[in-house]
């Protein structure tokens, strides 16, 4: 018990550059003194803090170290009080978590119950990873200042929606040991949900009730800008607020007009605001090799399971903020406040330009949809990068050379090779897809995505392309509650197929058409098939015994010279097949009308 008490007490200490030198003799190693020191920071944005004695000071501001974030109950109580005190603030519940907690948004507007559709909408979401909670504390301060401290002018021409905690159950699985590589807050929520799922992998498949609720909420309010707020990790660097979106600097985007506006208008404006307040904004990039920081940078991939990938495909301008985990919680929170305020002011002035851009993107109908992105083999250019000084040493724990970050800005600007992402598969866009009624789960998720579809009121026979997947296989390991599958190379066949009542026809000539292709093409790595939604195609229904198929096969050889030639060629080219009696008989069975024609048949059809 003495050891446990010391451990818990030491874990509540706040890491600082001096702690590694002045740590008490009885402190345990998990007091986070193992983290690299943080560079000194005294940004002008500290003037945003209200004194602890202010009746509207947040729990973050009341904490002497500004290293605390309140729990779910205290956060909701604070917002309820704000709602009651200000006509500009209202709370809307839009979902319930697996453990029964309401998921809610806080809406700041002069418009009352219904938002003025002519005004741009900024939707800021925090706590999809509850340990990365900067957006909640920054949002509380900003909404408080809008309500009482002179920033209500922000609402003259733009509306703000804050989701303070998306993963509310994970937020409440809190403690001092959630994120060992992050500097504060000292009590943090857990990365995954109560069902042990990572919501930040669920933007396309929509498994979890939190994400299903979020998608319905997004399509209800159709934000002009959606900001998903995280805290990153990886290598150390000088930037405290990094952010990205699919398409920056000409890198691939499904929403090119949106990306151009974010490049040319948004980033310069917001970067300037952050810099003026003492922050160092940067592009969202990741080290190619964490153990060799100068090896290069990459964009982290463009997968649609993440918010920025989904937003590009859905034509909803989406920015992924990744504040740097080794910067103090206070610095990150204040940087997030500055970011959100600057974004609101820009949307007020030029938000209709962004609306024109995403509407133009939503009208695109590319004949081919790139998919399955992977890092480029060669760098596509270089990036100037503000690094932190480091040294290497031989670790007796790992038995290899490790990096020690020194917490000092490197005066040299690093010139870093930059590796973008490349598409490894191009998917043809059919006119429509057909989904049978018995896959109501798939149909429901497509509806949550805002996909338009026609539901059959009577059975209908149509000529469609059906895919058989002879090379489909299960992955060796589960992922996010599924056993993923790979489709292999499909065999395409045109068939007259009867779809029962309740089946749906989904045209791809719609704003969510790219989403439809990515979800329903089995070779897409983000598809329902790839996530393992169709294991039933592997079920074999009928078999035939050797005593029956052997004489039948002999008759087939006797009456069909072409079949005999094909069989003999296979024997000559494949010794293993020739030596396997069961495989030889199975070869004949597959060529009889007794064979299950739906074995490995993907049940979703294409219409061209």
Coordinates of C-alpha atoms in Angstrom, one line a residue:
X1 CA 0.0 0.0 0.0
X2 CA 2.9 2.4 0.8
X3 CA 4.3 1.8 -2.7
X4 CA 0.9 2.3 -4.3
X5 CA 0.2 5.5 -2.4
X6 CA 3.6 6.9 -3.4
X7 CA 2.9 5.9 -7.0
X8 CA -0.5 7.7 -7.2
X9 CA 0.8 10.8 -5.4
X10 CA 3.8 11.1 -7.7
X11 CA 1.7 10.6 -10.8
X12 CA -0.2 13.8 -10.0
X13 CA 3.0 15.9 -10.1
X14 CA 3.2 18.2 -13.1
X15 CA 6.1 17.7 -15.4
X16 CA 8.5 20.6 -15.9
X17 CA 11.9 21.1 -17.4
X18 CA 13.4 21.3 -13.9
X19 CA 11.7 18.2 -12.6
X20 CA 14.2 15.7 -14.0
X21 CA 17.0 17.4 -12.0
X22 CA 15.0 18.3 -8.8
X23 CA 12.7 15.4 -8.5
X24 CA 12.1 14.4 -4.9
X25 CA 14.2 11.3 -3.8
X26 CA 11.0 9.3 -3.1
X27 CA 9.3 10.1 -6.5
X28 CA 8.5 7.3 -8.8
X29 CA 9.6 7.3 -12.4
X30 CA 6.0 7.7 -13.7
X31 CA 5.7 11.3 -12.5
X32 CA 6.3 12.2 -16.2
X33 CA 9.8 13.5 -15.6
X34 CA 10.7 11.1 -18.3
X35 CA 9.2 13.5 -20.9
X36 CA 11.5 15.8 -22.8
X37 CA 11.6 19.4 -21.4
X38 CA 9.3 21.9 -22.9
X39 CA 10.7 25.1 -24.5
X40 CA 10.0 28.2 -22.5
X41 CA 6.8 29.9 -23.6
X42 CA 5.1 33.2 -22.5
X43 CA 2.7 33.9 -25.3
X44 CA 0.5 37.0 -25.6
X45 CA -2.6 34.7 -25.6
X46 CA -2.2 34.3 -21.9
X47 CA -4.2 37.5 -21.6
X48 CA -7.3 35.4 -22.6
X49 CA -7.2 33.8 -19.2
X50 CA -9.8 35.0 -16.6
X51 CA -8.7 35.2 -13.0
X52 CA -9.6 32.2 -10.8
X53 CA -11.9 34.5 -8.8
X54 CA -14.0 35.4 -11.8
X55 CA -17.5 33.8 -11.4
X56 CA -17.2 32.5 -15.0
X57 CA -13.6 31.2 -14.8
X58 CA -13.4 27.6 -16.1
X59 CA -12.0 24.8 -14.1
X60 CA -8.9 25.0 -16.4
X61 CA -8.5 28.7 -15.5
X62 CA -9.1 28.1 -11.8
X63 CA -6.3 25.5 -11.6
X64 CA -3.1 27.3 -10.5
X65 CA -1.0 25.4 -13.1
X66 CA -3.7 25.5 -15.9
X67 CA -3.2 21.8 -16.2
X68 CA -6.7 20.5 -15.3
X69 CA -9.8 19.7 -17.4
X70 CA -13.2 19.0 -15.7
X71 CA -15.1 15.8 -15.8
X72 CA -18.3 15.2 -17.8
X73 CA -20.7 16.1 -15.0
X74 CA -18.9 19.3 -14.1
X75 CA -18.5 20.3 -17.7
X76 CA -22.2 19.8 -18.4
X77 CA -23.2 21.7 -15.3
X78 CA -21.0 24.6 -16.3
X79 CA -22.6 24.7 -19.8
X80 CA -26.1 24.4 -18.3
X81 CA -25.3 27.4 -16.2
X82 CA -24.1 29.3 -19.2
X83 CA -27.2 28.4 -21.2
X84 CA -29.4 29.7 -18.4
X85 CA -27.5 32.9 -18.1
X86 CA -27.2 33.9 -21.8
X87 CA -29.7 34.1 -24.6
X88 CA -26.8 33.5 -27.1
X89 CA -26.2 30.0 -25.8
X90 CA -28.2 26.8 -26.1
X91 CA -27.5 23.1 -25.6
X92 CA -28.7 20.4 -27.9
X93 CA -28.4 16.7 -27.2
X94 CA -28.0 14.6 -30.3
X95 CA -27.1 11.1 -29.1
X96 CA -26.5 8.7 -26.2
X97 CA -23.4 6.8 -25.5
X98 CA -23.2 3.0 -24.9
X99 CA -23.1 3.7 -21.1
X100 CA -26.1 6.0 -21.3
X101 CA -24.5 9.5 -21.3
X102 CA -26.1 12.2 -23.5
X103 CA -23.8 13.5 -26.2
X104 CA -24.5 17.2 -26.7
X105 CA -23.5 20.3 -28.6
X106 CA -23.4 23.9 -27.4
X107 CA -24.7 26.3 -30.0
X108 CA -23.8 30.0 -30.0
X109 CA -26.0 32.1 -32.2
X110 CA -28.3 35.2 -32.3
X111 CA -30.7 33.2 -34.4
X112 CA -32.7 31.4 -31.8
X113 CA -33.8 27.8 -32.3
X114 CA -33.2 27.7 -36.1
X115 CA -29.9 28.9 -37.5
X116 CA -30.0 31.5 -40.3
X117 CA -29.0 29.5 -43.4
X118 CA -27.3 32.5 -44.9
X119 CA -24.7 32.6 -42.1
X120 CA -21.6 30.3 -42.3
X121 CA -21.5 27.7 -39.6
X122 CA -18.3 26.6 -37.8
X123 CA -18.5 23.2 -36.1
X124 CA -15.7 22.5 -33.6
X125 CA -15.5 19.1 -32.1
X126 CA -13.4 18.1 -29.2
X127 CA -12.8 14.8 -27.4
X128 CA -13.1 12.2 -30.1
X129 CA -10.0 11.1 -28.3
X130 CA -10.9 12.2 -24.7
X131 CA -7.3 12.5 -23.5
X132 CA -6.7 15.1 -26.2
X133 CA -9.2 17.5 -24.7
X134 CA -7.8 20.9 -25.6
X135 CA -10.8 21.9 -27.7
X136 CA -13.2 21.5 -24.7
X137 CA -11.3 23.8 -22.4
X138 CA -10.7 26.4 -25.2
X139 CA -14.3 26.2 -26.3
X140 CA -15.6 26.8 -22.8
X141 CA -13.4 30.0 -22.6
X142 CA -14.5 31.2 -26.0
X143 CA -18.2 30.6 -25.5
X144 CA -18.0 32.4 -22.1
X145 CA -16.3 35.4 -23.7
X146 CA -18.9 35.5 -26.4
X147 CA -21.7 35.4 -23.8
X148 CA -20.2 37.9 -21.3
X149 CA -16.9 39.5 -22.2
X150 CA -17.3 41.4 -25.4
X151 CA -16.8 38.8 -28.1
X152 CA -20.5 38.6 -29.0
X153 CA -19.7 40.5 -32.3
X154 CA -18.4 37.1 -33.5
X155 CA -22.0 36.0 -33.9
X156 CA -23.1 38.9 -36.1
X157 CA -22.3 37.0 -39.3
X158 CA -21.3 33.5 -38.3
X159 CA -22.6 30.8 -36.0
X160 CA -20.5 28.5 -33.7
X161 CA -21.3 24.9 -32.7
X162 CA -19.1 23.2 -30.1
X163 CA -19.2 19.5 -29.3
X164 CA -17.1 19.7 -26.1
X165 CA -16.9 15.9 -25.6
X166 CA -17.7 13.4 -28.4
X167 CA -16.5 10.2 -26.7
X168 CA -18.2 10.8 -23.4
X169 CA -17.6 7.3 -22.0
X170 CA -13.9 7.4 -22.8
X171 CA -13.8 10.8 -21.2
X172 CA -15.0 9.4 -17.9
X173 CA -12.5 6.5 -17.9
X174 CA -10.0 9.1 -16.7
X175 CA -6.9 9.0 -14.7
X176 CA -3.2 10.0 -14.5
X177 CA -2.0 7.2 -16.8
X178 CA -3.9 7.7 -20.0
X179 CA -1.3 9.3 -22.4
X180 CA 2.2 8.9 -21.2
X181 CA 3.7 10.9 -24.1
X182 CA 1.5 14.0 -23.5
X183 CA 2.1 16.9 -21.2
X184 CA -1.2 17.5 -19.4
X185 CA -3.8 17.8 -18.4
X186 CA -2.8 15.8 -15.4
X187 CA -6.0 13.8 -15.4
X188 CA -7.0 12.6 -18.9
X189 CA -9.7 10.5 -20.5
X190 CA -9.1 7.2 -22.3
X191 CA -8.5 7.0 -26.0
X192 CA -11.2 4.4 -26.8
X193 CA -14.8 4.2 -26.0
X194 CA -16.7 2.0 -23.5
X195 CA -16.9 -0.7 -26.2
X196 CA -13.1 -0.3 -26.7
X197 CA -13.5 1.3 -30.1
X198 CA -11.5 4.2 -31.6
X199 CA -14.0 6.7 -32.9
X200 CA -11.3 8.2 -35.0
X201 CA -11.3 5.2 -37.3
X202 CA -15.1 5.3 -37.8
X203 CA -15.9 8.2 -40.1
X204 CA -16.8 5.9 -43.0
X205 CA -18.1 2.6 -41.6
X206 CA -20.1 4.3 -38.8
X207 CA -20.0 1.3 -36.4
X208 CA -20.4 3.2 -33.2
X209 CA -23.5 5.0 -31.8
X210 CA -21.4 8.1 -31.1
X211 CA -20.3 8.3 -34.7
X212 CA -23.8 7.5 -36.1
X213 CA -25.1 10.4 -33.9
X214 CA -22.4 12.7 -35.0
X215 CA -23.0 12.0 -38.7
X216 CA -26.7 12.8 -38.4
X217 CA -25.9 16.0 -36.5
X218 CA -23.4 17.1 -39.2
X219 CA -25.9 16.5 -42.0
X220 CA -28.5 18.4 -40.0
X221 CA -26.5 21.6 -39.7
X222 CA -24.2 21.2 -42.7
X223 CA -21.2 23.2 -41.4
X224 CA -19.2 25.4 -43.7
X225 CA -16.2 24.4 -41.7
X226 CA -15.7 21.4 -39.5
X227 CA -12.7 21.4 -37.1
X228 CA -11.7 18.1 -35.5
X229 CA -9.4 18.9 -32.5
X230 CA -6.7 16.4 -31.4
X231 CA -3.3 16.3 -29.7
X232 CA -0.6 14.5 -31.6
X233 CA 2.6 12.8 -30.6
X234 CA 5.7 11.5 -32.4
X235 CA 8.9 13.6 -32.7
X236 CA 9.5 16.8 -30.9
X237 CA 9.4 20.1 -32.8
X238 CA 8.8 23.8 -32.2
X239 CA 5.2 24.0 -33.5
X240 CA 2.5 24.0 -30.9
X241 CA -0.6 24.1 -33.2
X242 CA -0.4 22.0 -36.4
X243 CA -3.3 21.4 -38.7
X244 CA -4.1 19.9 -42.1
X245 CA -6.8 19.0 -44.6
X246 CA -6.7 16.8 -47.7
X247 CA -5.4 18.8 -50.6
X248 CA -2.9 21.3 -49.1
X249 CA -0.2 22.4 -51.4
X250 CA -1.6 20.6 -54.4
X251 CA -1.6 17.2 -52.7
X252 CA -4.5 15.0 -53.8
X253 CA -8.0 16.2 -52.8
X254 CA -11.5 15.1 -53.7
X255 CA -12.5 18.7 -53.0
X256 CA -10.0 20.8 -54.9
X257 CA -11.8 24.1 -54.8
X258 CA -12.1 23.8 -51.0
X259 CA -8.4 22.9 -50.7
X260 CA -7.4 25.9 -52.8
X261 CA -9.4 28.2 -50.6
X262 CA -7.9 26.7 -47.4
X263 CA -4.5 27.0 -48.9
X264 CA -4.7 30.6 -50.2
X265 CA -7.1 32.2 -47.7
X266 CA -7.6 30.2 -44.5
X267 CA -4.0 29.1 -43.7
X268 CA -2.3 32.5 -44.1
X269 CA -5.0 34.3 -42.1
X270 CA -5.1 31.8 -39.2
X271 CA -1.3 31.4 -39.1
X272 CA -0.9 35.1 -38.8
X273 CA -3.4 35.3 -36.0
X274 CA -1.6 32.4 -34.1
X275 CA 1.8 34.0 -34.7
X276 CA 0.7 37.4 -33.4
X277 CA -0.5 35.8 -30.2
X278 CA 2.8 33.9 -29.5
X279 CA 2.1 30.5 -31.1
X280 CA 4.0 28.7 -33.7
X281 CA 1.5 27.2 -36.3
X282 CA 2.6 24.5 -38.6
X283 CA 1.4 22.1 -41.3
X284 CA 0.2 18.8 -40.1
X285 CA 3.0 16.3 -41.0
X286 CA 4.5 13.2 -39.5
X287 CA 8.0 11.9 -39.3
X288 CA 8.9 9.2 -41.7
X289 CA 11.0 7.6 -39.0
X290 CA 10.6 8.7 -35.4
X291 CA 14.1 7.4 -34.6
X292 CA 15.7 9.3 -37.4
X293 CA 13.9 12.7 -37.3
X294 CA 15.7 14.2 -40.4
X295 CA 14.8 11.3 -42.7
X296 CA 11.8 13.1 -44.0
X297 CA 8.1 14.0 -43.5
X298 CA 4.9 12.6 -44.9
X299 CA 1.2 13.6 -44.8
X300 CA 0.0 10.8 -42.6
X301 CA -2.2 9.3 -45.3
X302 CA -5.5 10.3 -46.8
X303 CA -7.7 7.6 -45.5
X304 CA -11.5 8.3 -45.3
X305 CA -11.7 6.6 -41.9
X306 CA -10.3 9.9 -40.5
X307 CA -12.1 13.2 -40.4
X308 CA -10.1 15.0 -43.0
X309 CA -10.2 12.1 -45.5
X310 CA -14.0 11.7 -45.0
X311 CA -14.5 15.5 -45.2
X312 CA -12.7 15.7 -48.6
X313 CA -14.8 12.9 -50.0
X314 CA -18.1 14.3 -48.5
X315 CA -17.2 17.8 -49.7
X316 CA -17.5 19.2 -46.1
X317 CA -14.5 21.4 -45.5
X318 CA -12.7 19.6 -42.7
X319 CA -9.6 20.6 -40.7
X320 CA -7.8 18.2 -38.5
X321 CA -6.0 20.0 -35.6
X322 CA -3.1 18.2 -34.0
X323 CA -1.7 20.3 -31.1
X324 CA 1.7 19.1 -30.1
X325 CA 1.6 16.7 -27.1
X326 CA 4.9 17.9 -25.6
X327 CA 3.8 21.5 -25.2
X328 CA 2.0 22.3 -21.9
X329 CA -1.7 22.0 -21.8
X330 CA -2.1 25.7 -21.2
X331 CA -0.2 26.6 -24.3
X332 CA -2.2 24.2 -26.4
X333 CA -5.6 25.3 -25.0
X334 CA -4.8 29.0 -25.7
X335 CA -3.6 28.2 -29.2
X336 CA -6.9 26.4 -29.9
X337 CA -8.8 29.4 -28.6
X338 CA -6.9 31.7 -31.0
X339 CA -7.4 29.3 -33.9
X340 CA -11.2 29.1 -33.3
X341 CA -11.7 32.8 -32.9
X342 CA -9.6 33.6 -36.0
X343 CA -11.6 31.0 -38.0
X344 CA -14.9 32.6 -36.9
X345 CA -13.7 36.1 -38.0
X346 CA -12.5 34.8 -41.3
X347 CA -15.8 32.9 -42.0
X348 CA -17.7 36.1 -41.1
X349 CA -15.7 38.0 -43.7
X350 CA -15.2 35.5 -46.4
X351 CA -17.2 32.4 -45.5
X352 CA -19.4 32.7 -48.6
X353 CA -16.3 32.1 -50.7
X354 CA -15.8 28.8 -48.9
X355 CA -19.4 27.9 -49.4
X356 CA -19.1 28.5 -53.2
X357 CA -16.0 26.3 -53.2
X358 CA -17.5 23.3 -51.5
X359 CA -20.7 23.6 -53.5
X360 CA -18.5 23.5 -56.7
X361 CA -16.7 20.4 -55.3
X362 CA -20.0 18.7 -54.5
X363 CA -21.0 19.0 -58.2
X364 CA -18.0 17.0 -59.3
X365 CA -18.6 13.5 -60.7
X366 CA -15.2 12.0 -61.5
X367 CA -15.4 8.9 -63.8
X368 CA -12.6 7.3 -61.7
X369 CA -12.3 7.5 -57.9
X370 CA -8.8 7.1 -56.5
X371 CA -8.5 4.9 -53.5
X372 CA -6.2 2.9 -51.2
X373 CA -3.6 5.6 -50.6
X374 CA 0.0 4.7 -49.6
X375 CA 3.1 6.8 -49.0
X376 CA 4.8 8.0 -52.1
X377 CA 7.9 6.0 -53.0
X378 CA 9.9 9.2 -53.7
X379 CA 9.7 12.6 -52.1
X380 CA 7.6 15.1 -54.0
X381 CA 9.5 18.1 -52.6
X382 CA 11.0 19.6 -49.5
X383 CA 9.6 21.3 -46.4
X384 CA 11.3 23.8 -44.2
X385 CA 10.9 22.5 -40.7
X386 CA 11.4 24.1 -37.2
X387 CA 13.0 21.3 -35.2
X388 CA 14.1 20.8 -31.7
X389 CA 17.7 19.9 -30.8
X390 CA 18.4 16.3 -29.9
X391 CA 21.2 13.9 -29.2
X392 CA 21.5 10.2 -29.2
X393 CA 22.7 7.8 -26.5
X394 CA 23.0 4.1 -25.9
X395 CA 20.0 2.9 -23.8
X396 CA 20.7 0.1 -21.3
X397 CA 16.9 -0.6 -21.4
X398 CA 16.5 -1.0 -25.2
X399 CA 20.0 -2.1 -25.9
X400 CA 20.2 0.3 -28.9
X401 CA 20.7 3.9 -29.8
X402 CA 17.8 6.2 -28.7
X403 CA 16.9 9.8 -29.1
X404 CA 17.0 12.4 -26.3
X405 CA 15.1 15.6 -27.1
X406 CA 16.7 18.6 -25.4
X407 CA 13.8 21.1 -25.3
X408 CA 15.8 23.8 -27.2
X409 CA 14.8 25.2 -30.5
X410 CA 17.3 24.3 -33.2
X411 CA 18.6 27.5 -34.7
X412 CA 19.0 25.7 -38.0
X413 CA 15.9 25.4 -40.2
X414 CA 15.7 21.8 -41.3
X415 CA 15.2 21.1 -45.0
X416 CA 13.1 17.9 -45.0
X417 CA 12.2 15.6 -47.9
X418 CA 8.4 15.4 -48.1
X419 CA 6.6 12.3 -49.1
X420 CA 2.9 12.7 -50.1
X421 CA 0.4 10.0 -50.6
X422 CA -0.4 8.2 -53.8
X423 CA -3.4 6.2 -54.9
X424 CA -2.8 2.5 -55.5
X425 CA -6.2 1.8 -57.0
X426 CA -8.6 3.6 -59.3
X427 CA -12.3 2.7 -59.0
X428 CA -14.6 3.1 -61.9
X429 CA -17.7 5.0 -61.1
X430 CA -20.8 3.1 -62.1
X431 CA -24.2 4.7 -62.7
X432 CA -25.6 3.1 -59.6
X433 CA -25.4 0.3 -57.0
X434 CA -28.1 -2.1 -55.9
X435 CA -28.1 -3.2 -52.3
X436 CA -30.5 -6.1 -51.3
X437 CA -33.0 -5.4 -48.6
X438 CA -31.6 -8.0 -46.2
X439 CA -28.5 -5.8 -45.8
X440 CA -30.6 -3.3 -43.8
X441 CA -27.5 -2.5 -41.7
X442 CA -25.6 -1.3 -44.8
X443 CA -28.6 0.7 -46.1
X444 CA -29.0 2.4 -42.7
X445 CA -25.3 3.5 -42.6
X446 CA -25.5 4.8 -46.1
X447 CA -28.6 6.9 -45.1
X448 CA -26.7 8.3 -42.1
X449 CA -24.1 9.5 -44.6
X450 CA -26.8 11.5 -46.3
X451 CA -26.8 9.2 -49.3
X452 CA -29.8 9.5 -51.6
X453 CA -31.4 6.3 -52.7
X454 CA -34.6 4.7 -54.2
X455 CA -36.3 2.0 -52.2
X456 CA -38.2 -0.7 -54.1
X457 CA -41.9 -1.1 -53.2
X458 CA -42.1 -4.3 -55.3
X459 CA -39.5 -6.8 -56.5
X460 CA -37.6 -5.8 -59.6
X461 CA -35.4 -7.7 -62.0
X462 CA -32.6 -5.7 -63.5
X463 CA -29.5 -6.4 -65.6
X464 CA -26.5 -5.7 -63.4
X465 CA -22.8 -6.5 -62.9
X466 CA -22.2 -9.0 -60.1
X467 CA -18.8 -9.7 -58.6
X468 CA -17.4 -13.0 -57.6
X469 CA -14.4 -12.8 -55.3
X470 CA -12.4 -16.1 -55.7
X471 CA -9.3 -14.6 -54.0
X472 CA -11.0 -12.9 -51.1
X473 CA -9.4 -13.7 -47.7
X474 CA -9.6 -12.8 -44.1
X475 CA -6.9 -10.8 -42.4
X476 CA -4.8 -12.5 -39.8
X477 CA -5.7 -10.1 -37.0
X478 CA -8.9 -8.3 -36.0
X479 CA -9.1 -4.5 -36.2
X480 CA -11.6 -2.2 -34.4
X481 CA -14.0 -5.1 -33.6
X482 CA -13.9 -6.6 -37.1
X483 CA -11.9 -9.2 -39.0
X484 CA -10.9 -7.3 -42.1
X485 CA -11.1 -8.9 -45.5
X486 CA -9.2 -8.4 -48.8
X487 CA -11.2 -8.7 -52.0
X488 CA -8.5 -9.8 -54.4
X489 CA -9.2 -9.5 -58.2
X490 CA -13.0 -9.9 -58.8
X491 CA -14.6 -11.8 -61.6
X492 CA -17.3 -9.6 -63.2
X493 CA -20.4 -11.2 -64.7
X494 CA -23.5 -9.6 -66.1
X495 CA -26.7 -11.2 -64.7
X496 CA -30.4 -10.6 -64.6
X497 CA -31.0 -10.3 -60.9
X498 CA -34.2 -9.9 -58.9
X499 CA -34.0 -7.6 -55.9
X500 CA -36.8 -8.0 -53.3
X501 CA -39.0 -5.3 -51.9
X502 CA -37.0 -2.9 -49.7
X503 CA -33.8 -3.2 -51.7
X504 CA -32.4 0.1 -52.8
X505 CA -30.9 1.6 -55.9
X506 CA -28.2 4.2 -55.1
X507 CA -27.2 6.5 -58.0
X508 CA -23.6 7.8 -57.9
X509 CA -24.7 11.1 -59.5
X510 CA -25.1 12.8 -56.2
X511 CA -22.9 14.9 -53.8
X512 CA -22.1 11.8 -51.7
X513 CA -21.3 9.7 -54.8
X514 CA -17.6 9.4 -53.9
X515 CA -18.6 8.1 -50.5
X516 CA -20.9 5.5 -52.1
X517 CA -18.1 4.2 -54.4
X518 CA -15.6 4.0 -51.5
X519 CA -18.0 2.1 -49.3
X520 CA -19.5 -0.3 -51.8
X521 CA -16.5 -1.3 -54.0
X522 CA -15.1 -4.3 -52.3
X523 CA -11.5 -3.6 -53.4
X524 CA -11.6 -0.2 -51.6
X525 CA -9.6 -0.4 -48.3
X526 CA -12.3 1.7 -46.7
X527 CA -15.3 -0.3 -47.9
X528 CA -17.8 -2.2 -45.8
X529 CA -16.4 -5.4 -47.4
X530 CA -12.8 -4.5 -46.4
X531 CA -14.0 -4.0 -42.8
X532 CA -15.4 -7.5 -42.8
X533 CA -19.1 -6.8 -43.2
X534 CA -19.7 -9.7 -45.6
X535 CA -18.3 -12.9 -44.1
X536 CA -21.3 -14.8 -45.4
X537 CA -19.9 -15.0 -48.9
X538 CA -17.5 -17.7 -47.6
X539 CA -20.3 -20.0 -46.6
X540 CA -20.5 -23.2 -48.7
X541 CA -24.0 -24.6 -48.7
X542 CA -24.0 -27.9 -50.6
X543 CA -21.2 -30.5 -51.3
X544 CA -20.9 -33.6 -53.4
X545 CA -19.3 -36.9 -52.3
X546 CA -16.5 -38.5 -54.3
X547 CA -18.6 -41.5 -55.2
X548 CA -21.0 -39.1 -57.0
X549 CA -18.7 -36.6 -58.6
X550 CA -16.1 -39.0 -59.8
X551 CA -18.4 -40.9 -62.3
X552 CA -20.0 -37.6 -63.2
X553 CA -16.6 -36.1 -64.0
X554 CA -15.7 -39.1 -66.1
X555 CA -18.8 -38.5 -68.2
X556 CA -18.0 -34.8 -68.5
X557 CA -14.5 -35.7 -69.9
X558 CA -16.1 -38.2 -72.3
X559 CA -18.6 -35.8 -73.9
X560 CA -16.7 -32.4 -73.8
X561 CA -13.4 -32.3 -75.6
X562 CA -12.8 -28.7 -74.7
X563 CA -13.2 -29.5 -71.0
X564 CA -10.8 -32.5 -71.4
X565 CA -8.2 -30.2 -73.0
X566 CA -8.5 -27.6 -70.2
X567 CA -8.2 -30.3 -67.5
X568 CA -5.2 -31.9 -69.1
X569 CA -3.5 -28.5 -69.4
X570 CA -4.1 -27.9 -65.7
X571 CA -2.6 -31.3 -64.8
X572 CA 0.5 -30.6 -66.9
X573 CA 1.1 -27.1 -65.4
X574 CA 0.2 -27.8 -61.8
X575 CA 1.8 -30.9 -60.2
X576 CA 0.3 -30.2 -56.8
X577 CA -3.1 -30.1 -58.4
X578 CA -2.4 -33.3 -60.3
X579 CA -1.5 -35.1 -57.1
X580 CA -4.5 -34.0 -55.1
X581 CA -7.6 -36.1 -55.8
X582 CA -9.9 -33.9 -53.8
X583 CA -8.8 -30.8 -55.7
X584 CA -9.3 -32.6 -59.1
X585 CA -12.8 -33.6 -58.2
X586 CA -13.6 -30.1 -56.8
X587 CA -12.5 -28.7 -60.2
X588 CA -15.2 -30.7 -61.9
X589 CA -17.8 -29.9 -59.3
X590 CA -17.3 -26.1 -59.8
X591 CA -18.2 -26.7 -63.5
X592 CA -21.5 -28.4 -62.8
X593 CA -24.9 -26.8 -62.3
X594 CA -25.0 -28.3 -58.8
X595 CA -22.3 -25.9 -57.6
X596 CA -23.4 -23.0 -55.4
X597 CA -23.5 -20.0 -57.8
X598 CA -23.5 -17.6 -54.8
X599 CA -20.4 -18.9 -53.2
X600 CA -18.0 -15.9 -52.9
X601 CA -20.6 -13.8 -54.7
X602 CA -20.6 -10.2 -53.4
X603 CA -24.3 -9.3 -52.9
X604 CA -24.1 -5.7 -54.0
X605 CA -24.4 -5.1 -57.7
X606 CA -23.3 -2.4 -60.1
X607 CA -25.5 -0.8 -62.8
X608 CA -23.8 0.8 -65.8

